[in-house]
PDB file of C-alpha atoms in Angstrom:
ATOM      1  CA  UNK A  11      37.827 -10.778  27.486  1.00 53.00           C
ATOM      2  CA  UNK A  12      37.503  -7.498  25.461  1.00 58.00           C
ATOM      3  CA  UNK A  13      36.891  -8.699  22.261  1.00 53.00           C
ATOM      4  CA  UNK A  14      34.220 -11.224  24.274  1.00 61.00           C
ATOM      5  CA  UNK A  15      32.606  -7.888  25.690  1.00 54.00           C
ATOM      6  CA  UNK A  16      31.966  -5.840  22.692  1.00 55.00           C
ATOM      7  CA  UNK A  17      30.961  -9.145  20.352  1.00 53.00           C
ATOM      8  CA  UNK A  18      27.998  -8.964  23.710  1.00 45.00           C
ATOM      9  CA  UNK A  19      27.449  -5.170  23.381  1.00 45.00           C
ATOM     10  CA  UNK A  20      26.989  -4.697  19.495  1.00 42.00           C
ATOM     11  CA  UNK A  21      24.345  -8.721  19.846  1.00 41.00           C
ATOM     12  CA  UNK A  22      22.927  -6.434  22.139  1.00 37.00           C
ATOM     13  CA  UNK A  23      22.300  -3.256  20.348  1.00 39.00           C
ATOM     14  CA  UNK A  24      21.431  -5.186  17.529  1.00 44.00           C
ATOM     15  CA  UNK A  25      18.936  -6.561  19.026  1.00 38.00           C
ATOM     16  CA  UNK A  26      17.021  -3.621  20.662  1.00 40.00           C
ATOM     17  CA  UNK A  27      17.371  -1.490  17.480  1.00 37.00           C
ATOM     18  CA  UNK A  28      15.415  -4.488  15.580  1.00 37.00           C
ATOM     19  CA  UNK A  29      13.221  -4.311  18.550  1.00 35.00           C
ATOM     20  CA  UNK A  30      12.382  -0.771  18.513  1.00 36.00           C
ATOM     21  CA  UNK A  31      12.055  -0.721  14.423  1.00 39.00           C
ATOM     22  CA  UNK A  32       8.708   0.423  13.290  1.00 40.00           C
ATOM     23  CA  UNK A  33       6.831  -1.742  12.653  1.00 45.00           C
ATOM     24  CA  UNK A  34       4.184  -0.792   9.848  1.00 61.00           C
ATOM     25  CA  UNK A  35       0.425  -1.768   8.867  1.00 62.00           C
ATOM     26  CA  UNK A  36      -0.498  -1.201   5.006  1.00 69.00           C
ATOM     27  CA  UNK A  37      -2.437   1.943   4.585  1.00 70.00           C
ATOM     28  CA  UNK A  38      -5.392   0.854   3.446  1.00 69.00           C
ATOM     29  CA  UNK A  39      -6.023  -2.439   6.188  1.00 65.00           C
ATOM     30  CA  UNK A  40      -8.960  -0.648   7.302  1.00 65.00           C
ATOM     31  CA  UNK A  41     -10.403  -1.748   3.943  1.00 59.00           C
ATOM     32  CA  UNK A  42     -10.082  -5.552   3.890  1.00 57.00           C
ATOM     33  CA  UNK A  43     -12.176  -8.424   3.483  1.00 59.00           C
ATOM     34  CA  UNK A  44      -9.322 -11.046   3.156  1.00 63.00           C
ATOM     35  CA  UNK A  45     -11.107 -13.626   1.040  1.00 73.00           C
ATOM     36  CA  UNK A  46     -10.942 -10.955  -1.828  1.00 84.00           C
ATOM     37  CA  UNK A  47      -8.608  -8.861  -0.709  1.00 88.00           C
ATOM     38  CA  UNK A  48      -4.920  -8.127  -2.914  1.00 89.00           C
ATOM     39  CA  UNK A  49      -2.224  -6.101  -1.501  1.00 89.00           C
ATOM     40  CA  UNK A  50      -0.077  -4.622  -4.570  1.00 90.00           C
ATOM     41  CA  UNK A  51       3.404  -2.743  -3.303  1.00 89.00           C
ATOM     42  CA  UNK A  52       5.510  -0.671  -5.621  1.00 89.00           C
ATOM     43  CA  UNK A  53       9.279  -0.704  -4.362  1.00 88.00           C
ATOM     44  CA  UNK A  54      12.739  -0.394  -5.836  1.00 85.00           C
ATOM     45  CA  UNK A  55      13.661  -2.894  -3.813  1.00 78.00           C
ATOM     46  CA  UNK A  56      12.121  -6.738  -2.386  1.00 71.00           C
ATOM     47  CA  UNK A  57      13.453  -9.330  -0.592  1.00 68.00           C
ATOM     48  CA  UNK A  58      14.060 -13.039  -2.233  1.00 68.00           C
ATOM     49  CA  UNK A  59      12.347 -14.611   0.557  1.00 67.00           C
ATOM     50  CA  UNK A  60       9.007 -12.684   0.418  1.00 71.00           C
ATOM     51  CA  UNK A  61       6.085 -15.106   0.392  1.00 71.00           C
ATOM     52  CA  UNK A  62       4.751 -12.530  -2.373  1.00 80.00           C
ATOM     53  CA  UNK A  63       4.605 -12.073  -6.322  1.00 81.00           C
ATOM     54  CA  UNK A  64       7.461 -10.292  -6.942  1.00 83.00           C
ATOM     55  CA  UNK A  65       6.872  -8.757 -10.998  1.00 79.00           C
ATOM     56  CA  UNK A  66       9.644  -6.874 -12.291  1.00 79.00           C
ATOM     57  CA  UNK A  67       8.836  -3.617 -13.425  1.00 75.00           C
ATOM     58  CA  UNK A  68      11.566  -1.056 -15.372  1.00 78.00           C
ATOM     59  CA  UNK A  69      13.676  -0.296 -12.710  1.00 80.00           C
ATOM     60  CA  UNK A  70      10.975  -0.891  -9.658  1.00 86.00           C
ATOM     61  CA  UNK A  71       9.055  -4.095  -8.598  1.00 87.00           C
ATOM     62  CA  UNK A  72       5.094  -4.633  -7.986  1.00 88.00           C
ATOM     63  CA  UNK A  73       4.743  -6.893  -4.664  1.00 88.00           C
ATOM     64  CA  UNK A  74       1.441  -8.639  -4.884  1.00 88.00           C
ATOM     65  CA  UNK A  75      -0.072 -10.729  -2.135  1.00 87.00           C
ATOM     66  CA  UNK A  76      -2.511 -11.521  -0.141  1.00 85.00           C
ATOM     67  CA  UNK A  77      -3.966  -9.729   2.228  1.00 83.00           C
ATOM     68  CA  UNK A  78      -3.574 -12.011   5.730  1.00 82.00           C
ATOM     69  CA  UNK A  79       0.282 -11.278   4.379  1.00 84.00           C
ATOM     70  CA  UNK A  80       0.262  -7.636   3.592  1.00 85.00           C
ATOM     71  CA  UNK A  81       1.673  -5.884   6.838  1.00 85.00           C
ATOM     72  CA  UNK A  82       4.612  -9.315   6.733  1.00 84.00           C
ATOM     73  CA  UNK A  83       5.914  -8.249   3.467  1.00 85.00           C
ATOM     74  CA  UNK A  84       5.357  -4.167   3.615  1.00 86.00           C
ATOM     75  CA  UNK A  85       7.459  -3.908   6.949  1.00 85.00           C
ATOM     76  CA  UNK A  86      10.668  -6.622   4.813  1.00 82.00           C
ATOM     77  CA  UNK A  87      10.646  -4.011   1.998  1.00 83.00           C
ATOM     78  CA  UNK A  88      12.415  -1.036   2.717  1.00 81.00           C
ATOM     79  CA  UNK A  89      11.926   1.589  -0.610  1.00 83.00           C
ATOM     80  CA  UNK A  90       8.142   1.494  -0.599  1.00 87.00           C
ATOM     81  CA  UNK A  91       6.936   3.952  -3.659  1.00 87.00           C
ATOM     82  CA  UNK A  92       3.495   3.013  -3.392  1.00 90.00           C
ATOM     83  CA  UNK A  93       0.964   0.071  -2.377  1.00 90.00           C
ATOM     84  CA  UNK A  94      -2.848  -0.290  -3.258  1.00 91.00           C
ATOM     85  CA  UNK A  95      -5.222  -2.480  -2.511  1.00 90.00           C
ATOM     86  CA  UNK A  96      -8.011  -4.869  -4.900  1.00 92.00           C
ATOM     87  CA  UNK A  97     -11.126  -6.183  -2.969  1.00 91.00           C
ATOM     88  CA  UNK A  98     -13.017  -8.219  -5.648  1.00 91.00           C
ATOM     89  CA  UNK A  99     -16.528  -9.864  -5.024  1.00 89.00           C
ATOM     90  CA  UNK A 100     -17.009  -6.159  -2.840  1.00 86.00           C
ATOM     91  CA  UNK A 101     -20.338  -5.557  -0.871  1.00 83.00           C
ATOM     92  CA  UNK A 102     -22.266  -2.663  -0.673  1.00 85.00           C
ATOM     93  CA  UNK A 103     -20.920  -1.679   2.441  1.00 85.00           C
ATOM     94  CA  UNK A 104     -17.122  -1.756   1.614  1.00 84.00           C
ATOM     95  CA  UNK A 105     -17.961   0.926  -0.919  1.00 85.00           C
ATOM     96  CA  UNK A 106     -20.326   3.454   1.485  1.00 86.00           C
ATOM     97  CA  UNK A 107     -17.597   2.490   4.126  1.00 84.00           C
ATOM     98  CA  UNK A 108     -14.772   3.357   1.201  1.00 85.00           C
ATOM     99  CA  UNK A 109     -16.443   6.691  -0.428  1.00 84.00           C
ATOM    100  CA  UNK A 110     -16.756   7.783   3.404  1.00 84.00           C
ATOM    101  CA  UNK A 111     -13.442   7.360   4.584  1.00 81.00           C
ATOM    102  CA  UNK A 112     -12.100  10.074   1.376  1.00 80.00           C
ATOM    103  CA  UNK A 113     -16.281  11.931   0.718  1.00 76.00           C
ATOM    104  CA  UNK A 114     -15.014  15.748   1.923  1.00 75.00           C
ATOM    105  CA  UNK A 115     -11.730  14.791  -0.103  1.00 89.00           C
ATOM    106  CA  UNK A 116     -12.458  14.004  -3.623  1.00 90.00           C
ATOM    107  CA  UNK A 117     -10.778  16.214  -6.115  1.00 92.00           C
ATOM    108  CA  UNK A 118     -11.941  14.882  -8.943  1.00 92.00           C
ATOM    109  CA  UNK A 119     -14.611  12.351 -10.438  1.00 92.00           C
ATOM    110  CA  UNK A 120     -14.611  10.371 -14.236  1.00 94.00           C
ATOM    111  CA  UNK A 121     -16.086   7.924 -15.887  1.00 95.00           C
ATOM    112  CA  UNK A 122     -14.234   5.759 -18.774  1.00 93.00           C
ATOM    113  CA  UNK A 123     -15.098   2.628 -20.236  1.00 93.00           C
ATOM    114  CA  UNK A 124     -17.138   2.411 -17.587  1.00 93.00           C
ATOM    115  CA  UNK A 125     -14.622   3.013 -15.080  1.00 94.00           C
ATOM    116  CA  UNK A 126     -15.432   5.465 -12.302  1.00 94.00           C
ATOM    117  CA  UNK A 127     -12.274   7.312 -11.216  1.00 94.00           C
ATOM    118  CA  UNK A 128     -11.989   9.384  -8.026  1.00 93.00           C
ATOM    119  CA  UNK A 129      -9.313  11.148  -7.372  1.00 94.00           C
ATOM    120  CA  UNK A 130      -8.752  11.881  -3.853  1.00 93.00           C
ATOM    121  CA  UNK A 131      -5.973  13.529  -0.916  1.00 93.00           C
ATOM    122  CA  UNK A 132      -5.907  13.059   1.921  1.00 90.00           C
ATOM    123  CA  UNK A 133      -3.299  15.159   4.168  1.00 88.00           C
ATOM    124  CA  UNK A 134      -2.095  12.153   6.620  1.00 86.00           C
ATOM    125  CA  UNK A 135      -0.230  10.791   3.608  1.00 86.00           C
ATOM    126  CA  UNK A 136       2.677  12.056   2.759  1.00 85.00           C
ATOM    127  CA  UNK A 137       3.655  11.649  -0.900  1.00 87.00           C
ATOM    128  CA  UNK A 138       1.488  12.843  -3.695  1.00 92.00           C
ATOM    129  CA  UNK A 139       2.157  13.547  -7.601  1.00 92.00           C
ATOM    130  CA  UNK A 140      -0.348  16.819  -9.006  1.00 93.00           C
ATOM    131  CA  UNK A 141      -3.049  16.465 -11.712  1.00 87.00           C
ATOM    132  CA  UNK A 142      -4.800  18.972 -13.330  1.00 84.00           C
ATOM    133  CA  UNK A 143      -3.124  22.107 -10.554  1.00 90.00           C
ATOM    134  CA  UNK A 144      -4.637  20.062  -7.509  1.00 92.00           C
ATOM    135  CA  UNK A 145      -2.376  17.416  -5.339  1.00 93.00           C
ATOM    136  CA  UNK A 146      -3.799  13.460  -5.443  1.00 93.00           C
ATOM    137  CA  UNK A 147      -2.580  11.331  -3.511  1.00 93.00           C
ATOM    138  CA  UNK A 148      -5.932   8.140  -3.430  1.00 93.00           C
ATOM    139  CA  UNK A 149      -7.484   6.541  -6.452  1.00 94.00           C
ATOM    140  CA  UNK A 150     -10.167   5.365  -6.609  1.00 93.00           C
ATOM    141  CA  UNK A 151     -11.737   2.979  -9.109  1.00 95.00           C
ATOM    142  CA  UNK A 152     -14.547   0.868  -8.985  1.00 94.00           C
ATOM    143  CA  UNK A 153     -15.199  -1.349 -12.188  1.00 92.00           C
ATOM    144  CA  UNK A 154     -18.149  -4.786 -12.010  1.00 89.00           C
ATOM    145  CA  UNK A 155     -17.705  -6.110  -8.956  1.00 88.00           C
ATOM    146  CA  UNK A 156     -13.777  -4.701  -7.836  1.00 93.00           C
ATOM    147  CA  UNK A 157     -12.655  -1.970  -6.548  1.00 92.00           C
ATOM    148  CA  UNK A 158      -9.045  -0.372  -6.973  1.00 93.00           C
ATOM    149  CA  UNK A 159      -7.446   1.997  -4.335  1.00 92.00           C
ATOM    150  CA  UNK A 160      -4.190   3.041  -4.905  1.00 92.00           C
ATOM    151  CA  UNK A 161      -1.379   5.833  -3.283  1.00 92.00           C
ATOM    152  CA  UNK A 162       0.014   7.350  -4.577  1.00 93.00           C
ATOM    153  CA  UNK A 163      -1.745   6.254  -7.777  1.00 92.00           C
ATOM    154  CA  UNK A 164      -2.776   2.516  -8.926  1.00 91.00           C
ATOM    155  CA  UNK A 165      -0.576   1.526 -10.999  1.00 82.00           C
ATOM    156  CA  UNK A 166      -0.914  -2.003 -11.280  1.00 79.00           C
ATOM    157  CA  UNK A 167      -3.553  -1.764 -13.772  1.00 79.00           C
ATOM    158  CA  UNK A 168      -7.970  -1.468 -12.596  1.00 74.00           C
TER     159      UNK A 168
END
């Protein structure tokens, strides 16, 4: 009888713990066009049963998925090192919304091989890297019909 009560109490604690775990959205979820958007997460670990593409990159993994699955995939990962979003066939409205979001936060801008690259700092995001003695935690690359945005940097290429 005592063992059954302990098991029931343990079960209740697990249910409560799972129900109050934080559910986090992808950082770039506000810039989404479900049909033309792919999310990338960089993690040291992943769960085998996620509905995403997984590529081993050194000691870490690059996990890519459609925008419709980004929240589910992000919440299944334990140790996220960064994330990116790739928007294909974007509209000028999408580009303007992205640039307005980071307009006052652009640290540096350059063009390399016809790719316009913006290095930004957003104080609402925790992680950062240093670039030219400045904090950077959002990188934006615009090329042809594609925009890549990465936190803290774009790690999947652009």
